XYZ file of C-alpha atoms in Angstrom:
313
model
C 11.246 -7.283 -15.353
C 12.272 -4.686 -13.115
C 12.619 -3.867 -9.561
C 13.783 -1.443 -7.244
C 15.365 -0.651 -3.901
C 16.119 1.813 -1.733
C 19.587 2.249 0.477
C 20.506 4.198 3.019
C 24.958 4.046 2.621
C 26.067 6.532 5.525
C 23.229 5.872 8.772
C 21.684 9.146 7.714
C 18.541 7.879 7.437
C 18.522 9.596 4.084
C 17.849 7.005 1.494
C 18.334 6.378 -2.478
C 16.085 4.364 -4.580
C 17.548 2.398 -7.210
C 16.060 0.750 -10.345
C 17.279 -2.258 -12.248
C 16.398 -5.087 -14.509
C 16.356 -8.324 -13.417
C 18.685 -10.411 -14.880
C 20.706 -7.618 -16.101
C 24.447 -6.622 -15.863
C 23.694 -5.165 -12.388
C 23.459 -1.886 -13.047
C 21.619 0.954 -12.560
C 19.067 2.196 -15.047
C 19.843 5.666 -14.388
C 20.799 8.141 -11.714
C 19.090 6.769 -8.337
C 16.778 9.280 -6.787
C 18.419 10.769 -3.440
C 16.943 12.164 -0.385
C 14.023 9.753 -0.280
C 12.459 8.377 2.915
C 12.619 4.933 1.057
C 8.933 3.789 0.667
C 7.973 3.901 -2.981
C 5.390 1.884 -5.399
C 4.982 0.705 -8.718
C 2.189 1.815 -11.292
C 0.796 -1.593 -13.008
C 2.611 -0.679 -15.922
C 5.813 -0.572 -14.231
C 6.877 2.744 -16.217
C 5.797 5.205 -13.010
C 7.521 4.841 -9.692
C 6.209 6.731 -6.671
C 8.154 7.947 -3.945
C 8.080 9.852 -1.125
C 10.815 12.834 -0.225
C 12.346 14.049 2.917
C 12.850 17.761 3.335
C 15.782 19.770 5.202
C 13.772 18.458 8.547
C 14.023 14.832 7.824
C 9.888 15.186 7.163
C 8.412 13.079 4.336
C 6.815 15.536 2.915
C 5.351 14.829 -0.403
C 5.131 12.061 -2.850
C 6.379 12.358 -6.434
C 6.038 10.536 -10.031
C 9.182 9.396 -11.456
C 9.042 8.420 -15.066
C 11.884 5.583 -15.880
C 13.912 7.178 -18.244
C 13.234 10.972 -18.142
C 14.852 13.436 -15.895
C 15.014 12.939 -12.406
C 14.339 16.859 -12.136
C 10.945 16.084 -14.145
C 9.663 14.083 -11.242
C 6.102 15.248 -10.787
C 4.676 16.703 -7.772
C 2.168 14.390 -7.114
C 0.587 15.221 -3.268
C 2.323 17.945 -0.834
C 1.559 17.974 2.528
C 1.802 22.136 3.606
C 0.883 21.281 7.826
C 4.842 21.001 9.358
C 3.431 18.267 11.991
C 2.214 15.989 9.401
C 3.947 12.757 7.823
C 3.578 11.367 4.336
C 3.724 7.645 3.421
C 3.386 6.019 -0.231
C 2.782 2.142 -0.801
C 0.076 -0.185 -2.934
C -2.824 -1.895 -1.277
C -2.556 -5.369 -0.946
C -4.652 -5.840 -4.308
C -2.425 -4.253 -6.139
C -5.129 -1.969 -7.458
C -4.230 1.706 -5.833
C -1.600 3.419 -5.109
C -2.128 4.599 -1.203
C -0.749 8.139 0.012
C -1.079 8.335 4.028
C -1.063 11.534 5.590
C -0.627 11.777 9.436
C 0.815 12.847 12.817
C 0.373 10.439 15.469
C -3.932 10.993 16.203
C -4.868 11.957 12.704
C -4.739 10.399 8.921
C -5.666 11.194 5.478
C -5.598 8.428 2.732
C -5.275 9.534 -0.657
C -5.656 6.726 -3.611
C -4.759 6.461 -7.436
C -5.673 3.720 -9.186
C -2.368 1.983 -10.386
C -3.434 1.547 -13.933
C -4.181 5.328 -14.499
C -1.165 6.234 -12.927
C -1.059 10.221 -14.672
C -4.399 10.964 -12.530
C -4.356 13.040 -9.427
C -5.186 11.203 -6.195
C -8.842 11.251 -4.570
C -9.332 11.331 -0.477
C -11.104 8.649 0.775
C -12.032 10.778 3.920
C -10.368 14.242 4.499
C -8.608 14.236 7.451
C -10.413 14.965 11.017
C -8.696 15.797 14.055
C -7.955 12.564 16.214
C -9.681 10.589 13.910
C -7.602 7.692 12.475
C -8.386 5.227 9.797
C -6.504 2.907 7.380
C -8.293 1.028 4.546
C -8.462 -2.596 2.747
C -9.901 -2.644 -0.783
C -11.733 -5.867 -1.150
C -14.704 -7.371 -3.236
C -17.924 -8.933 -2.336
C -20.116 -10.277 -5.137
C -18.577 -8.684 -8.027
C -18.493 -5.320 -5.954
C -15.813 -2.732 -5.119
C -15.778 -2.190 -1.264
C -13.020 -0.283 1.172
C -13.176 -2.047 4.207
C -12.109 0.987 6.987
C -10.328 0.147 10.482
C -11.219 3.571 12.511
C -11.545 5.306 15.388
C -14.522 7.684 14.199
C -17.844 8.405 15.946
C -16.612 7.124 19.214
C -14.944 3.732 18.422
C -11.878 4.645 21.157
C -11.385 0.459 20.825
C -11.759 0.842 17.102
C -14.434 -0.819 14.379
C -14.295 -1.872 11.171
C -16.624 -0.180 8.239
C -17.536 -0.727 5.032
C -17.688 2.280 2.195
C -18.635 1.493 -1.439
C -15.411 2.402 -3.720
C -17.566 5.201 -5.481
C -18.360 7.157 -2.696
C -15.329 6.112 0.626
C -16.549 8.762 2.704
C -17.599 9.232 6.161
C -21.121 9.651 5.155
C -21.163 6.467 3.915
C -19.413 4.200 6.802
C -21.875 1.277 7.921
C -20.306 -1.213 10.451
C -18.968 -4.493 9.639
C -17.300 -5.113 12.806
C -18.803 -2.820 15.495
C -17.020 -0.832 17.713
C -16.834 -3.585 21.754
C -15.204 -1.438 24.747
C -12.226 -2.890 25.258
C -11.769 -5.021 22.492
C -9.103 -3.213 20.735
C -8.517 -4.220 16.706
C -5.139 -3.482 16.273
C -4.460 -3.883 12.305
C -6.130 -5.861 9.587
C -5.046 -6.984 6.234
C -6.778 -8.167 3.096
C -6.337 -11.134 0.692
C -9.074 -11.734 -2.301
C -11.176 -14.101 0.067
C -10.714 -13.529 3.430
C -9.865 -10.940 5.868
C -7.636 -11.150 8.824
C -7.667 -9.013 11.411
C -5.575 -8.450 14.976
C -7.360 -7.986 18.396
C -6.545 -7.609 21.197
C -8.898 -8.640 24.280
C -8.379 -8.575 28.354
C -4.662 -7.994 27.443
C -4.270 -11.180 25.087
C -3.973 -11.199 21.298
C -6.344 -13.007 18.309
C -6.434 -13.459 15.084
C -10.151 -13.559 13.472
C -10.741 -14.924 10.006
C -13.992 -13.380 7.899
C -14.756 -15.282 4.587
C -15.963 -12.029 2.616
C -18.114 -13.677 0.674
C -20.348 -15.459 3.679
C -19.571 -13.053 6.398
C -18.355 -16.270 8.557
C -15.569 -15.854 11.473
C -13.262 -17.898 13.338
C -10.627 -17.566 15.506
C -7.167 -19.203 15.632
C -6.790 -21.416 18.422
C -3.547 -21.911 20.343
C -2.666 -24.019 23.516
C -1.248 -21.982 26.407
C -2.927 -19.147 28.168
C -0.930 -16.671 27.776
C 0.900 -15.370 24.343
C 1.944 -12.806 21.403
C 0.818 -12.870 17.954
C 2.113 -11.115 14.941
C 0.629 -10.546 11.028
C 2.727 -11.187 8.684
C 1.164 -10.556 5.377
C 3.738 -11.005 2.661
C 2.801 -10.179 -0.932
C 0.209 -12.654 -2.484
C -3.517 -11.332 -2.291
C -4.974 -14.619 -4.092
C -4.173 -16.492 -1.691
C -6.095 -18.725 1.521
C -2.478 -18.469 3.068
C -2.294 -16.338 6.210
C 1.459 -16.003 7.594
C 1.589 -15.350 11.321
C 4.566 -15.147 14.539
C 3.662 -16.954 17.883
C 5.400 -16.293 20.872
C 5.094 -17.171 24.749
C 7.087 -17.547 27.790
C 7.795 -20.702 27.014
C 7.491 -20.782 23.333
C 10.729 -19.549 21.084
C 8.917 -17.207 18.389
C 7.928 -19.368 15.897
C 6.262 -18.876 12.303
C 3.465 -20.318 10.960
C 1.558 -20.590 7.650
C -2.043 -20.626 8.551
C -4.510 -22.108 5.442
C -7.636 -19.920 6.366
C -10.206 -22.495 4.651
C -8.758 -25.293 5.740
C -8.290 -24.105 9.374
C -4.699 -25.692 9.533
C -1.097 -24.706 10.134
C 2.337 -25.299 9.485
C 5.351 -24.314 11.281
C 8.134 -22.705 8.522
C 10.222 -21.022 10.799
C 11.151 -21.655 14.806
C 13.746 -19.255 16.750
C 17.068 -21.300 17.837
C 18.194 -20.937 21.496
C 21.872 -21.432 21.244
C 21.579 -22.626 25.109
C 19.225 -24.979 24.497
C 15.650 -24.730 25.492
C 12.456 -27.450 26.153
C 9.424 -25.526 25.998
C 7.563 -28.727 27.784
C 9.996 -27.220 31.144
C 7.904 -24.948 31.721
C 4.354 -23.495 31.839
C 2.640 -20.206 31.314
C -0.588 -19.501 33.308
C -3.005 -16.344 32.654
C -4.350 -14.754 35.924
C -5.875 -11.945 37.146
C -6.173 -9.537 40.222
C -8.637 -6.735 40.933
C -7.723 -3.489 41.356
C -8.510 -0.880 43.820
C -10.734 0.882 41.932
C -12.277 -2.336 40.577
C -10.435 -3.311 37.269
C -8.990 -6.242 36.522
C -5.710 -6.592 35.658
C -4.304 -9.443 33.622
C -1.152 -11.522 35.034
C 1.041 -13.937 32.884
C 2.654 -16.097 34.990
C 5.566 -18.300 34.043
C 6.673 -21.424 36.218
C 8.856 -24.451 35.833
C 6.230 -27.434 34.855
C 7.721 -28.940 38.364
C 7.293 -26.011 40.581
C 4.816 -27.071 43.698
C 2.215 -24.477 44.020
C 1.506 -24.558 47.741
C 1.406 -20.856 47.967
């Protein structure tokens, strides 16, 4: 086996991606490739590492095909990105099935796959880009069927929506709505395992995490205690899995981790931040409130108060 990492030695920012095999002397199997940004992914055959490269403006600007073994100077160009405001990102979707080139400033993308296995092909959009329209994808399957499952901002969706494109044909013309654009319900980020889907919301200024079974179409939501909180994804690296990792945090509540079984509906705590000072979350209590504005909105409040504080006003 094999794997590879990339190091930035001097702050610059600048980084170099080594290979090496596990369980080897330690070494280097050849010259590490300088002047990368430091993202880079794996073709399934583990012979074809893609990278991305900075130019003389710090810009990742393309994304190139490294052979193990030949030349570093052979490196294939593999996607360029010619507009000066744009940004260029490489990684794998979390089925391990495409590699995912991500073209954007901070309003617009462009998502470019190659499936891993046929790693010598050229990439295919999935939508070409569209000024101040942003979406990011999740390949998934639903009886037997290859899907993308699209978090955007398109036709409107300022809060954003989820869609669904067949893998055949991704594009725009072919977005239906999974999870339909609600004013001010704003889906932050999603991320896909083989059975579920999780995504990240974020209503009346508090966060939730939604389970969808792909296979039924069924939802819930996590539940937690207090009224006020923040909630964090963390996906890791299995995609067969009914294992959702996720960070909780309050005003009372140390950030804590949690592995969340998204069949079984329970939870277990792996990971809980230490206050060298001591702290006893039962001290204390957090209360969610809110207060109209003048021009009519509401705007949320969290409160935090010792559990023995008298409110008499």
């Amino acid at each position: 086996g094999l794997f590879a990492f990339a190091a930035d030695r001097n702050g610059s920012e600048r980084y170099a991606i080594h290979v090496r095999e596990i369980g080897g002397d330690g070494g280097d199997m050849g010259p590490a490739i300088e002047g990368a940004r430091g993202d880079f992914a794996w073709a399934k055959d583990s012979k074809i590492l893609f990278y991305t490269e900075l130019d003389h403006n710090h810009r990742p600007w393309c994304v190139k095909r490294h052979r193990l073994g030949a030349d570093l100077a052979a490196a294939e160009l593999v996607y360029e990105e010619k507009d000066a405001g744009f940004f260029v990102g490489v990684g794998k979707s979390q089925s391990g099935r495409f590699i995912e080139i991500t073209a954007h400033d901070h309003t617009t993308t462009e998502v470019h796959l190659i499936e891993a296995d046929a790693p010598d092909l050229p990439p295919k959009v999935v939508e070409p880009r569209h000024r101040d329209r942003e979406y990011s994808i999740a390949h998934v399957k639903i009886a037997e069927q290859d899907k993308l499952y699209i978090l955007t901002n398109a036709d409107g969706a300022e809060d954003f929506k989820i869609v669904e494109a067949p893998l055949a044909a991704p594009g725009h013309a072919n977005w239906t709505d999974v999870i339909a654009h609600q004013a001010g319900l704003l889906i932050r980020s999603m991320v896909e395992f083989s059975g579920h889907l999780a995504r990240l919301e974020r209503i009346d200024g508090l966060p939730r995490i939604i389970i969808r079974e792909l296979a039924s179409g069924a939802e819930h939501a996590i539940e937690f205690g207090e009224e006020a909180y923040e909630l964090g994804l963390l996906p890791g690296y299995e995609f067969a899995t009914i294992n959702l990792r996720f960070t909780y945090s309050s005003m009372t509540t140390p950030r804590r981790t949690f592995d969340y079984d998204m069949e079984a509906r329970t939870r277990v705590l792996r990971k809980e931040q230490e206050v060298p000072s001591g702290h006893d979350a039962g001290d204390y209590v957090t209360r969610r409130l809110f207060a109209k504005a003048h021009d009519g909105e509401k705007i949320p409040i969290s409160l935090l108060a010792r559990a023995d504080t008298a409110l008499d006003g």
